[in-house]
mmCIF file of C-alpha atoms (C1' of nucleotides) in Angstrom:
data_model
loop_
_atom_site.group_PDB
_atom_site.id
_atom_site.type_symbol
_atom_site.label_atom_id
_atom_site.label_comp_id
_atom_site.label_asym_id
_atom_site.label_seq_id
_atom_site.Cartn_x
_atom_site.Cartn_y
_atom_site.Cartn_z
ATOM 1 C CA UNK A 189 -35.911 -4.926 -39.033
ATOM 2 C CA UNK A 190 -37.612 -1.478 -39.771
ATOM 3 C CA UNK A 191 -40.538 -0.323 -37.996
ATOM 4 C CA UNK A 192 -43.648 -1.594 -40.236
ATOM 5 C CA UNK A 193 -42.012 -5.862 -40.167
ATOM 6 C CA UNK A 194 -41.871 -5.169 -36.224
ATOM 7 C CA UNK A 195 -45.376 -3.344 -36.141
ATOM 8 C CA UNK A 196 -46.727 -6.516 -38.364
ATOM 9 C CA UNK A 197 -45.339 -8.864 -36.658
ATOM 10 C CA UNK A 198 -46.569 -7.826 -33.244
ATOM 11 C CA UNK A 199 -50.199 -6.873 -34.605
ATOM 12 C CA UNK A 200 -49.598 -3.286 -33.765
ATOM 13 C CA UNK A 201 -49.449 0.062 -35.686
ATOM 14 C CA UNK A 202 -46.326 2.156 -36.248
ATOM 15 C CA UNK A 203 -47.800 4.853 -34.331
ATOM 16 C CA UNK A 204 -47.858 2.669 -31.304
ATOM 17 C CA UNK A 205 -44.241 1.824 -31.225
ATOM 18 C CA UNK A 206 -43.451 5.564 -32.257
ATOM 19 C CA UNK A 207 -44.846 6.094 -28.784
ATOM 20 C CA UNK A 208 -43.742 3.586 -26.987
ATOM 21 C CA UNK A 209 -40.184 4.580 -27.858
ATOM 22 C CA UNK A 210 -41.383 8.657 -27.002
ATOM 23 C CA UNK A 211 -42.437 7.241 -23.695
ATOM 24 C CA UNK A 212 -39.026 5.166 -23.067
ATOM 25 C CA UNK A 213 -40.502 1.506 -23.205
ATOM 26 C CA UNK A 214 -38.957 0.687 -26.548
ATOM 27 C CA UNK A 215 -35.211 1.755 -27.920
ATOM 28 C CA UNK A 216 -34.333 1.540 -31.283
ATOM 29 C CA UNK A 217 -31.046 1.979 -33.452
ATOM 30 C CA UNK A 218 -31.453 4.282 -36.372
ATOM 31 C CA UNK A 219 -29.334 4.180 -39.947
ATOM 32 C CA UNK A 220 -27.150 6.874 -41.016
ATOM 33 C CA UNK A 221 -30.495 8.399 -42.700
ATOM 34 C CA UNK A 222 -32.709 8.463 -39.502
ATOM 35 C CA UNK A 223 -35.060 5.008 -39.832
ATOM 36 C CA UNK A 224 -35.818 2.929 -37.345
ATOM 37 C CA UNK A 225 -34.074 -0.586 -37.206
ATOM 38 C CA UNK A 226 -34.852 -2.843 -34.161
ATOM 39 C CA UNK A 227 -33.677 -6.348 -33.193
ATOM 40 C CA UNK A 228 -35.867 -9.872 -33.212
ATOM 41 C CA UNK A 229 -36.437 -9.103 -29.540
ATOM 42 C CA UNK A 230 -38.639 -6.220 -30.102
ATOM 43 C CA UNK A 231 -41.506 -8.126 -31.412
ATOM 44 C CA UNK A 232 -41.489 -9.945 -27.976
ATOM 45 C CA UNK A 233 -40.979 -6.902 -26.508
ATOM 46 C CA UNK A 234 -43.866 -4.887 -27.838
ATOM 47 C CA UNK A 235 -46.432 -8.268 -27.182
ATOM 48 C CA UNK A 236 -45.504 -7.887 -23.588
ATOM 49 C CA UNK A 237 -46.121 -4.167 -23.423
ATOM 50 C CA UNK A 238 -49.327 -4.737 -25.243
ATOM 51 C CA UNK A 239 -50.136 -7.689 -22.280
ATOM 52 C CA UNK A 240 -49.620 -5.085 -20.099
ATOM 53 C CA UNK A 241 -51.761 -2.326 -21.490
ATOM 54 C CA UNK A 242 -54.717 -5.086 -21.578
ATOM 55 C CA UNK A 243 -54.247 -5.940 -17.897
ATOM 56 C CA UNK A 244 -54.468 -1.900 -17.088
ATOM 57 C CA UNK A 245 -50.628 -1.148 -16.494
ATOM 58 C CA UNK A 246 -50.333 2.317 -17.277
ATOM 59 C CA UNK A 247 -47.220 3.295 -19.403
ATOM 60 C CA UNK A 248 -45.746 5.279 -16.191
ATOM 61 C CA UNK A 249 -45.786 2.080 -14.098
ATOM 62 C CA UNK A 250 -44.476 0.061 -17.139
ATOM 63 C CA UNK A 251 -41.515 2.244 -17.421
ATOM 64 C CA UNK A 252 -40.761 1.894 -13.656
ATOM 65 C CA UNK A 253 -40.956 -2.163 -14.336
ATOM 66 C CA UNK A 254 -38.877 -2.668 -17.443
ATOM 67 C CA UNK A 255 -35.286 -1.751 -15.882
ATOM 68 C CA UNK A 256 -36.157 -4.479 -13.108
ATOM 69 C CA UNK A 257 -37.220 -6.985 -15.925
ATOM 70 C CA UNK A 258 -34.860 -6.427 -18.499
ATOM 71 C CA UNK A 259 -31.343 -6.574 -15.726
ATOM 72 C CA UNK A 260 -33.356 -8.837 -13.987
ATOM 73 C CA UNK A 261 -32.440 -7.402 -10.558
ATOM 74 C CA UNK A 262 -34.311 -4.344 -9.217
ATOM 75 C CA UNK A 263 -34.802 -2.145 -6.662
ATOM 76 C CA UNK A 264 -37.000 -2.883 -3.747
ATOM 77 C CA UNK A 265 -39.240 -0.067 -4.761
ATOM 78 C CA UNK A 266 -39.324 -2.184 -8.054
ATOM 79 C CA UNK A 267 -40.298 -5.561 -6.360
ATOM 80 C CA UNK A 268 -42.889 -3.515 -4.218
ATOM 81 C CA UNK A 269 -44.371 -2.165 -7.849
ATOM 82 C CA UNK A 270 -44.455 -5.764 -9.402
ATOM 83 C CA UNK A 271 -46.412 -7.303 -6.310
ATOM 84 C CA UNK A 272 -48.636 -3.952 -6.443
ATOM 85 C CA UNK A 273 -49.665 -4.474 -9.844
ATOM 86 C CA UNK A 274 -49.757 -8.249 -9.004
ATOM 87 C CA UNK A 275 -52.183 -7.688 -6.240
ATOM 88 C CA UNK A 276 -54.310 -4.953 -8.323
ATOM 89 C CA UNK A 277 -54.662 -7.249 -11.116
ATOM 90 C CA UNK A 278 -56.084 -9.603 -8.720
ATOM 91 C CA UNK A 279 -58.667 -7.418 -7.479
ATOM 92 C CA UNK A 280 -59.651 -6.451 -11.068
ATOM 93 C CA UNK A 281 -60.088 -10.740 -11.735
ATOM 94 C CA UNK A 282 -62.740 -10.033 -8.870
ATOM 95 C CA UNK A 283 -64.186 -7.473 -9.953
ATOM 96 C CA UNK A 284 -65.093 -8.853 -13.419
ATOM 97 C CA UNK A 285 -66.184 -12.046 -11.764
ATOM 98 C CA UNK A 286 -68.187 -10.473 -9.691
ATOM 99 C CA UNK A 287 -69.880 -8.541 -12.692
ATOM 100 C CA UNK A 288 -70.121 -11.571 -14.295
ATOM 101 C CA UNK A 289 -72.417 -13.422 -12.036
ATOM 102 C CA UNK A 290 -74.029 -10.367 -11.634
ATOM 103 C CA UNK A 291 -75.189 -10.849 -15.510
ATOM 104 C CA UNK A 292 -75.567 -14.157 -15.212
ATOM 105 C CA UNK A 293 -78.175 -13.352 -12.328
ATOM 106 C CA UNK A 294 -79.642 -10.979 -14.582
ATOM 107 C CA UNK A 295 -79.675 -13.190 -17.736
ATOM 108 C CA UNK A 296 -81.605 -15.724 -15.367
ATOM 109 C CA UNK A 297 -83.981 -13.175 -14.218
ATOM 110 C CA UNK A 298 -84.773 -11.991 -17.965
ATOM 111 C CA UNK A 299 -85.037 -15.423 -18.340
ATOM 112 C CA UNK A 300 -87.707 -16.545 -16.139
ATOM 113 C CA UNK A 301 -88.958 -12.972 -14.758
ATOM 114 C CA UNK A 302 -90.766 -14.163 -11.278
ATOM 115 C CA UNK A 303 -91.238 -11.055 -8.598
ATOM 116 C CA UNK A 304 -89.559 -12.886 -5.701
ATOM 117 C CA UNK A 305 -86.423 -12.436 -7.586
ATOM 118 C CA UNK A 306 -87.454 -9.206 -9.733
ATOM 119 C CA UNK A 307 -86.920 -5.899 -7.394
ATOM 120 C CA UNK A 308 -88.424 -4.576 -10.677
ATOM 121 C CA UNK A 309 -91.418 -5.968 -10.407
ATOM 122 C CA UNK A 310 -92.336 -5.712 -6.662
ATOM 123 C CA UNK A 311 -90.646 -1.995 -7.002
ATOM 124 C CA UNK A 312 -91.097 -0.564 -10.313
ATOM 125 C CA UNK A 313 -89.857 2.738 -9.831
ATOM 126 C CA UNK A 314 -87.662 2.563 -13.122
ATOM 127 C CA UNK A 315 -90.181 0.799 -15.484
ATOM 128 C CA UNK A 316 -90.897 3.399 -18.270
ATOM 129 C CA UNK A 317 -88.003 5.697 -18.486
ATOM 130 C CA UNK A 318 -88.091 8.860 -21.267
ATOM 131 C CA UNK A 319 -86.007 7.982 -24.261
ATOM 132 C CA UNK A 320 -84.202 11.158 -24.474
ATOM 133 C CA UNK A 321 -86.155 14.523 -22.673
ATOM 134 C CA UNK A 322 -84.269 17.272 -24.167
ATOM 135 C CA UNK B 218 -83.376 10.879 -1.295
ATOM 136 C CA UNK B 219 -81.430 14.034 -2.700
ATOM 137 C CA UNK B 220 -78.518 14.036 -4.351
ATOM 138 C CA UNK B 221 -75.725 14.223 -1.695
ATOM 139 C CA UNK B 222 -76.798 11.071 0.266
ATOM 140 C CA UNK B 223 -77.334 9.169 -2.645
ATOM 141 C CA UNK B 224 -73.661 9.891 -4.215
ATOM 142 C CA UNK B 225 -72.483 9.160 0.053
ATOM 143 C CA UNK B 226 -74.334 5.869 0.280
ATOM 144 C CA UNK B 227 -73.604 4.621 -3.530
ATOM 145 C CA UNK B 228 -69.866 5.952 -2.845
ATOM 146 C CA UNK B 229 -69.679 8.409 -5.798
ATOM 147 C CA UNK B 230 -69.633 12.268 -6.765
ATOM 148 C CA UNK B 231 -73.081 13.764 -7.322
ATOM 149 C CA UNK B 232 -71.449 14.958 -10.457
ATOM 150 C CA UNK B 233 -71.637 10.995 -11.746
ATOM 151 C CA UNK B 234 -75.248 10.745 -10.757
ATOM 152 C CA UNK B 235 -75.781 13.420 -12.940
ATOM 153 C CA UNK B 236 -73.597 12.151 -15.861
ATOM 154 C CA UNK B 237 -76.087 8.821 -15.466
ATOM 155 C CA UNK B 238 -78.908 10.271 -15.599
ATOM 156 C CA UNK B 239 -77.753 12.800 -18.546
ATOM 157 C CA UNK B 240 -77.106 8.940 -20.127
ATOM 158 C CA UNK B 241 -80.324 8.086 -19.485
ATOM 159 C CA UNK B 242 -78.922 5.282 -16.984
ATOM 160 C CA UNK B 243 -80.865 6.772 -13.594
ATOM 161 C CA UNK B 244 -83.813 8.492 -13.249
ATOM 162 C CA UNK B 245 -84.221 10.940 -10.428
ATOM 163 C CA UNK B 246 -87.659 12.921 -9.652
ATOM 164 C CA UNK B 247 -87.729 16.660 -9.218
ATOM 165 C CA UNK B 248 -88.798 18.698 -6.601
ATOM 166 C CA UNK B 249 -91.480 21.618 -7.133
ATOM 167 C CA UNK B 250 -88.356 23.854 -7.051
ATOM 168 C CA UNK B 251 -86.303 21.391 -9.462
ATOM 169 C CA UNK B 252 -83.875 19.478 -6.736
ATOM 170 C CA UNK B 253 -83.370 16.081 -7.750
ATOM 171 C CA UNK B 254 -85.249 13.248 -5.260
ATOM 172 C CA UNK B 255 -84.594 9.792 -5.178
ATOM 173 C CA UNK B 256 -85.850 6.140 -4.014
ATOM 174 C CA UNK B 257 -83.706 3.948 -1.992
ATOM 175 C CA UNK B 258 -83.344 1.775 -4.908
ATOM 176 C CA UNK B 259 -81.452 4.174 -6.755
ATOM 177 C CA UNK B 260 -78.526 3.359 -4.449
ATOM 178 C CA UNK B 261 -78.683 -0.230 -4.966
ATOM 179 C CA UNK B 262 -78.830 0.890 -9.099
ATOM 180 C CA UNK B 263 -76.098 2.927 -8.842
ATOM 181 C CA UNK B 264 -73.902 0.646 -7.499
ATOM 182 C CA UNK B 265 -74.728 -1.837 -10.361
ATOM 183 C CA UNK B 266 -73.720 0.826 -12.582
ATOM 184 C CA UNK B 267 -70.521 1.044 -10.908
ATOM 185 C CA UNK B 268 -69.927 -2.412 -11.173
ATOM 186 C CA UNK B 269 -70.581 -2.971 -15.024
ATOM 187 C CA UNK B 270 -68.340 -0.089 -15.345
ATOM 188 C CA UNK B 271 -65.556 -1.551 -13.491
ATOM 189 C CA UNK B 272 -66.337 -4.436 -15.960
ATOM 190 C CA UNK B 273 -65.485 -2.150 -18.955
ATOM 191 C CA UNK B 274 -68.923 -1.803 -19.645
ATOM 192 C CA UNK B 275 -69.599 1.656 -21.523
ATOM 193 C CA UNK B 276 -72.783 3.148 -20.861
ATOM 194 C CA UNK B 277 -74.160 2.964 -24.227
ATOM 195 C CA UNK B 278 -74.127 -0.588 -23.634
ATOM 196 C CA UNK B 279 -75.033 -0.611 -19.897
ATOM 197 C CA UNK B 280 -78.076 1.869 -21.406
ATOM 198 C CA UNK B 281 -79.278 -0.725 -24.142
ATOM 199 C CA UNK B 282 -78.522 -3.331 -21.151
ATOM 200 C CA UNK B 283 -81.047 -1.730 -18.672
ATOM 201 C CA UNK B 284 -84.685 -2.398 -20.325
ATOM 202 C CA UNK B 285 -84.289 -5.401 -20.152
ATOM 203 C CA UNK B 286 -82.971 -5.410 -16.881
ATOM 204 C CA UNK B 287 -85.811 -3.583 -15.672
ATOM 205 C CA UNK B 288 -88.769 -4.988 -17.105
ATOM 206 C CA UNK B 289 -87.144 -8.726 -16.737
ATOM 207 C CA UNK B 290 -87.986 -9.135 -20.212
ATOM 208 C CA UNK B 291 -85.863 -8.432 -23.330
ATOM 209 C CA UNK B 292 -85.601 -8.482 -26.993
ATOM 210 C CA UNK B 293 -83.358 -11.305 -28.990
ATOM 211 C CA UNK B 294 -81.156 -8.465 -29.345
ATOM 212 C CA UNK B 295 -80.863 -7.403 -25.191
ATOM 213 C CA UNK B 296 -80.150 -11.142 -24.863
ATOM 214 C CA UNK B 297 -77.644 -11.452 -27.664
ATOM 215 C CA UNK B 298 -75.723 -7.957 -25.835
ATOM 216 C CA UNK B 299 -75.929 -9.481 -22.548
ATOM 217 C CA UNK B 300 -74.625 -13.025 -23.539
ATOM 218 C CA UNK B 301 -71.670 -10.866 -25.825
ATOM 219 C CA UNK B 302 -70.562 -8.794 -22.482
ATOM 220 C CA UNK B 303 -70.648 -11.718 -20.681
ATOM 221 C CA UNK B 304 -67.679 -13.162 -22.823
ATOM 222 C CA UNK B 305 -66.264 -9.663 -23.101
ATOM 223 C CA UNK B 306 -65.617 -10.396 -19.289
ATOM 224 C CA UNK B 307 -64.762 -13.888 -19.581
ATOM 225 C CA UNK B 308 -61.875 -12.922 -22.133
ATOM 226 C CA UNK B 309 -60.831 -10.311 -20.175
ATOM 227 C CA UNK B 310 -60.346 -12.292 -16.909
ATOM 228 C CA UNK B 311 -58.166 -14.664 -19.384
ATOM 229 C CA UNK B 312 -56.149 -11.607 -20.246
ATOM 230 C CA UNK B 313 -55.630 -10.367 -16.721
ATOM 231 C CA UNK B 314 -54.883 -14.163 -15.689
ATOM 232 C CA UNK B 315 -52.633 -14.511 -18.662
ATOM 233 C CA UNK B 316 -50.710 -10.803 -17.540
ATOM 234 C CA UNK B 317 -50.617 -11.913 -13.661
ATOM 235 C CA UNK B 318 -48.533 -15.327 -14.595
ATOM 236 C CA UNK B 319 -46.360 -12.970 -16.905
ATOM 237 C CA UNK B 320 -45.947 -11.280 -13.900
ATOM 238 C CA UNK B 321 -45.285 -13.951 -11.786
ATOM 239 C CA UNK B 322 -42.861 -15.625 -14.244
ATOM 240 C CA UNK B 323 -40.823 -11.792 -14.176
ATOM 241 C CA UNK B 324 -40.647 -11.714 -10.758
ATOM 242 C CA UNK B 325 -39.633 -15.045 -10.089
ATOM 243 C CA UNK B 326 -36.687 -14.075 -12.568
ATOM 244 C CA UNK B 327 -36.176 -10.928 -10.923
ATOM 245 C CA UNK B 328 -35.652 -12.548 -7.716
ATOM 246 C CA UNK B 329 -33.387 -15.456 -8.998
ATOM 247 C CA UNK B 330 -31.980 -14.539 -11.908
ATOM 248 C CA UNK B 331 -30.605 -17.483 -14.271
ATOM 249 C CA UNK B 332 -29.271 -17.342 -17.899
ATOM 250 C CA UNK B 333 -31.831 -20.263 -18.894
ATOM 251 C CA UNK B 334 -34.616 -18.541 -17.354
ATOM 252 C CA UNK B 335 -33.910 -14.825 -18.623
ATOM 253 C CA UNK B 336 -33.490 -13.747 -21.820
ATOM 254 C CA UNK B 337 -32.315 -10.373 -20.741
ATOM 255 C CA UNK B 338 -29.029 -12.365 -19.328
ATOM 256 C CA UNK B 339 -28.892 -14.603 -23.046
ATOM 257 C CA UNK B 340 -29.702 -11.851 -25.192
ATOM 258 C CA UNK B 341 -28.990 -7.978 -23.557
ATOM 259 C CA UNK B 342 -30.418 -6.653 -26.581
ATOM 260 C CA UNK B 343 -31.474 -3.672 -24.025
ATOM 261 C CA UNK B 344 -28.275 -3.466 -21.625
ATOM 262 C CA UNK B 345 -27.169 -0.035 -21.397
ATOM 263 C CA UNK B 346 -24.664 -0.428 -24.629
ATOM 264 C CA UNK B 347 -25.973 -2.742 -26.626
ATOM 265 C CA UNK B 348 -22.968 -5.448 -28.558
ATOM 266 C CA UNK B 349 -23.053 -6.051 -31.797
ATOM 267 C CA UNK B 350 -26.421 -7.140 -32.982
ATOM 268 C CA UNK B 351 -25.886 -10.901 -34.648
ATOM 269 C "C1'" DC C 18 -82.762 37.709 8.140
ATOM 270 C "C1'" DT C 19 -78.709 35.815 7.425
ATOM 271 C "C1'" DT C 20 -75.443 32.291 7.213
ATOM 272 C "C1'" DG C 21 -73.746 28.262 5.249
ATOM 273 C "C1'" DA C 22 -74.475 23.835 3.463
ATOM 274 C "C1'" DC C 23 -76.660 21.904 -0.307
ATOM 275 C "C1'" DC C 24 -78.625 22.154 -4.825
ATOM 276 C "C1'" DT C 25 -79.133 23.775 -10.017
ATOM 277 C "C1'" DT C 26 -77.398 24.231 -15.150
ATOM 278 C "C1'" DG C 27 -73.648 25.034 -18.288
ATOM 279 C "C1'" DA C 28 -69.404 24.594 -19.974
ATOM 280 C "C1'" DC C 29 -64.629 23.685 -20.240
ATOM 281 C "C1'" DG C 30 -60.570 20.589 -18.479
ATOM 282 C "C1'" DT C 31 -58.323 15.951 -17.823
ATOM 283 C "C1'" DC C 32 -55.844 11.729 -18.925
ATOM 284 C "C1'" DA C 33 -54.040 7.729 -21.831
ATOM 285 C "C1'" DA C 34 -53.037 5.472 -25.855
ATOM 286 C "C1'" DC C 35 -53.048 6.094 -29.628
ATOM 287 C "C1'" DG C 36 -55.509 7.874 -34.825
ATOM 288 C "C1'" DT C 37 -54.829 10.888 -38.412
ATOM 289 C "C1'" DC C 38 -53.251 14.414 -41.286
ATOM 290 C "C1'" DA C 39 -49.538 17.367 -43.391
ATOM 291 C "C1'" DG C 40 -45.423 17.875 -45.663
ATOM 292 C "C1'" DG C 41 -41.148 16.138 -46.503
ATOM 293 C "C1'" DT C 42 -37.249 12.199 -46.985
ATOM 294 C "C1'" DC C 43 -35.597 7.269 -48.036
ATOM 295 C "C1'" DT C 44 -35.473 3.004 -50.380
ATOM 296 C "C1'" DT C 45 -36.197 -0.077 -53.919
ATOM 297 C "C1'" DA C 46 -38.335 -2.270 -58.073
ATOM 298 C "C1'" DG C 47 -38.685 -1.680 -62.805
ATOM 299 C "C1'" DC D 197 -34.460 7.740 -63.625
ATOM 300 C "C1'" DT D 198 -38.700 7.478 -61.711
ATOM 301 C "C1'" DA D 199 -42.684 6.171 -59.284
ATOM 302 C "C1'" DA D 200 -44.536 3.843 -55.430
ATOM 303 C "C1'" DG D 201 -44.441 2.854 -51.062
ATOM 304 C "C1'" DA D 202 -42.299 2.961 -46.464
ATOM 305 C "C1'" DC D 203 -40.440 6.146 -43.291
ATOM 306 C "C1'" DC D 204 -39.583 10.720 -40.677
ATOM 307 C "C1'" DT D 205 -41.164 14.712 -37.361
ATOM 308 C "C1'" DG D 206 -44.660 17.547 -35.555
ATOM 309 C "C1'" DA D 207 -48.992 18.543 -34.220
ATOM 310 C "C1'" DC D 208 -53.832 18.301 -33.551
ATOM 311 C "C1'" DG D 209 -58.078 15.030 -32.884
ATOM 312 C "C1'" DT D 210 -60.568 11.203 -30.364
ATOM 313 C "C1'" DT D 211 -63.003 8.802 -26.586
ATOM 314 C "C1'" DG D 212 -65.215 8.019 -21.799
ATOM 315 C "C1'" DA D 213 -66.244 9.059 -17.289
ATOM 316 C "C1'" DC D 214 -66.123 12.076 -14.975
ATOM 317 C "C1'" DG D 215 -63.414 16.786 -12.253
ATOM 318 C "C1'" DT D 216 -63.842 21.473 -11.633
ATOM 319 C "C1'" DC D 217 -65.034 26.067 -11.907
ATOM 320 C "C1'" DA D 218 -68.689 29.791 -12.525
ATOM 321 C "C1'" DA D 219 -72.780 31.942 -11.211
ATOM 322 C "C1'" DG D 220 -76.200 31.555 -9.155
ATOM 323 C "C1'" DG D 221 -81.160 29.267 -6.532
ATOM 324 C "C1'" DT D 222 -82.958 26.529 -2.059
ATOM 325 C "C1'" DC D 223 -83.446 25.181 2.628
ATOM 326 C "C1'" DA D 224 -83.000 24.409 7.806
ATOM 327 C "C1'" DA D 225 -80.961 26.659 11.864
ATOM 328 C "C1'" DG D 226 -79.984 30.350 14.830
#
DNA sequence: CTTGACCTTGACGTCAACGTCAGGTCTTAG
DNA sequence: CTAAGACCTGACGTTGACGTCAAGGTCAAG
């Protein structure tokens, strides 16, 4: 498989995997003329590094998991990285829930404004901001 | 309230207070000689920055967000953001879920390793010499 | 009055995960 | 054979939320 059918298939661009290989998250075989080839696994692969990437896993820390994931024995320094990621990844899930009901507090208040639960209109020390003074 | 107390209380750098208000997301009165002053509120505000940002909010958002935050009242359009960031967070807590199980499943592999569980074992497409690909 | 902590504006630096362009090579369909 | 399209390396551009330095004003204490 050459690099575009992998990028395709894994709804990523060539550029990506270019870098994924610079930063040592992806290998590849070459032909005798330089191209890229890469095995079925690779689409896998990539889809995991992009799951990773969403969740916040910087490429540093991704490196530092793969060897542990792909011999599927790793260093205790690896196991302590997994359950550190595991853990911050948790604390992000509560973060964004608690910025969720934070909007949904807000969407009720635009809802049905009432000053008992309105700081902004007991207090309304932000009311009419300037649009841009410059 | 200047500056300094503000950024201790809220937990940030003064330089971020400034960045907000450059964004138009904090207001700050001036002082006859041009120091910054603020209400206790702005605490409180800042911190609800913070949050949205944690969220993956960016401030041009969090900034078309705020009217209607403030007055309680907001056009179709404020509502329409708000309800679209609010599923911006719900899919992202789906992707973070979705990486932490990944996560989960690796580690559980990484601690018991089994041919019918790891592919790395079936398939060691990324062992340090790789066999003959099929 | 002076010290030192705090404040001001302005402007450039950072970091990550790519996007994008330039200029050349490879492969393949016709 | 040739033209189109996929690929190569190398290098600079982008974006957001600040960090950091420079070169000064301001303010309470001693």
């Amino acid at each position: 498989m050459r690099i575009g059918e992998v990028a395709d298939r894994a709804g990523v661009s060539t550029r990506a995997l270019r870098y994924y290989e610079e930063q040592g998250l992806l290998a590849s075989e070459r032909t005798s003329s330089g191209q890229r080839t890469y095995a079925e696994a690779a689409v896998e692969r990539v889809q995991l590094i992009q799951q990773f990437f969403a969740a916040g896993v910087p490429s540093r820390t991704i490196l530092q998991m793969l060897p542990c994931i792909d011999t599927g024995h790793g260093s205790p320094e690896a196991f302590a990285m997994l359950e550190s990621e595991r853990s911050r990844i948790t604390a992000a899930i509560a973060d964004l829930s608690a910025a969720r009901d934070q909007l949904d507090r807000l969407i009720g208040i635009a809802r049905h404004p009432t000053p008992e639960h309105c700081p902004a209109l007991r207090d309304p020390a932000w009311a009419p901001y300037a649009p841009a003074a410059h």
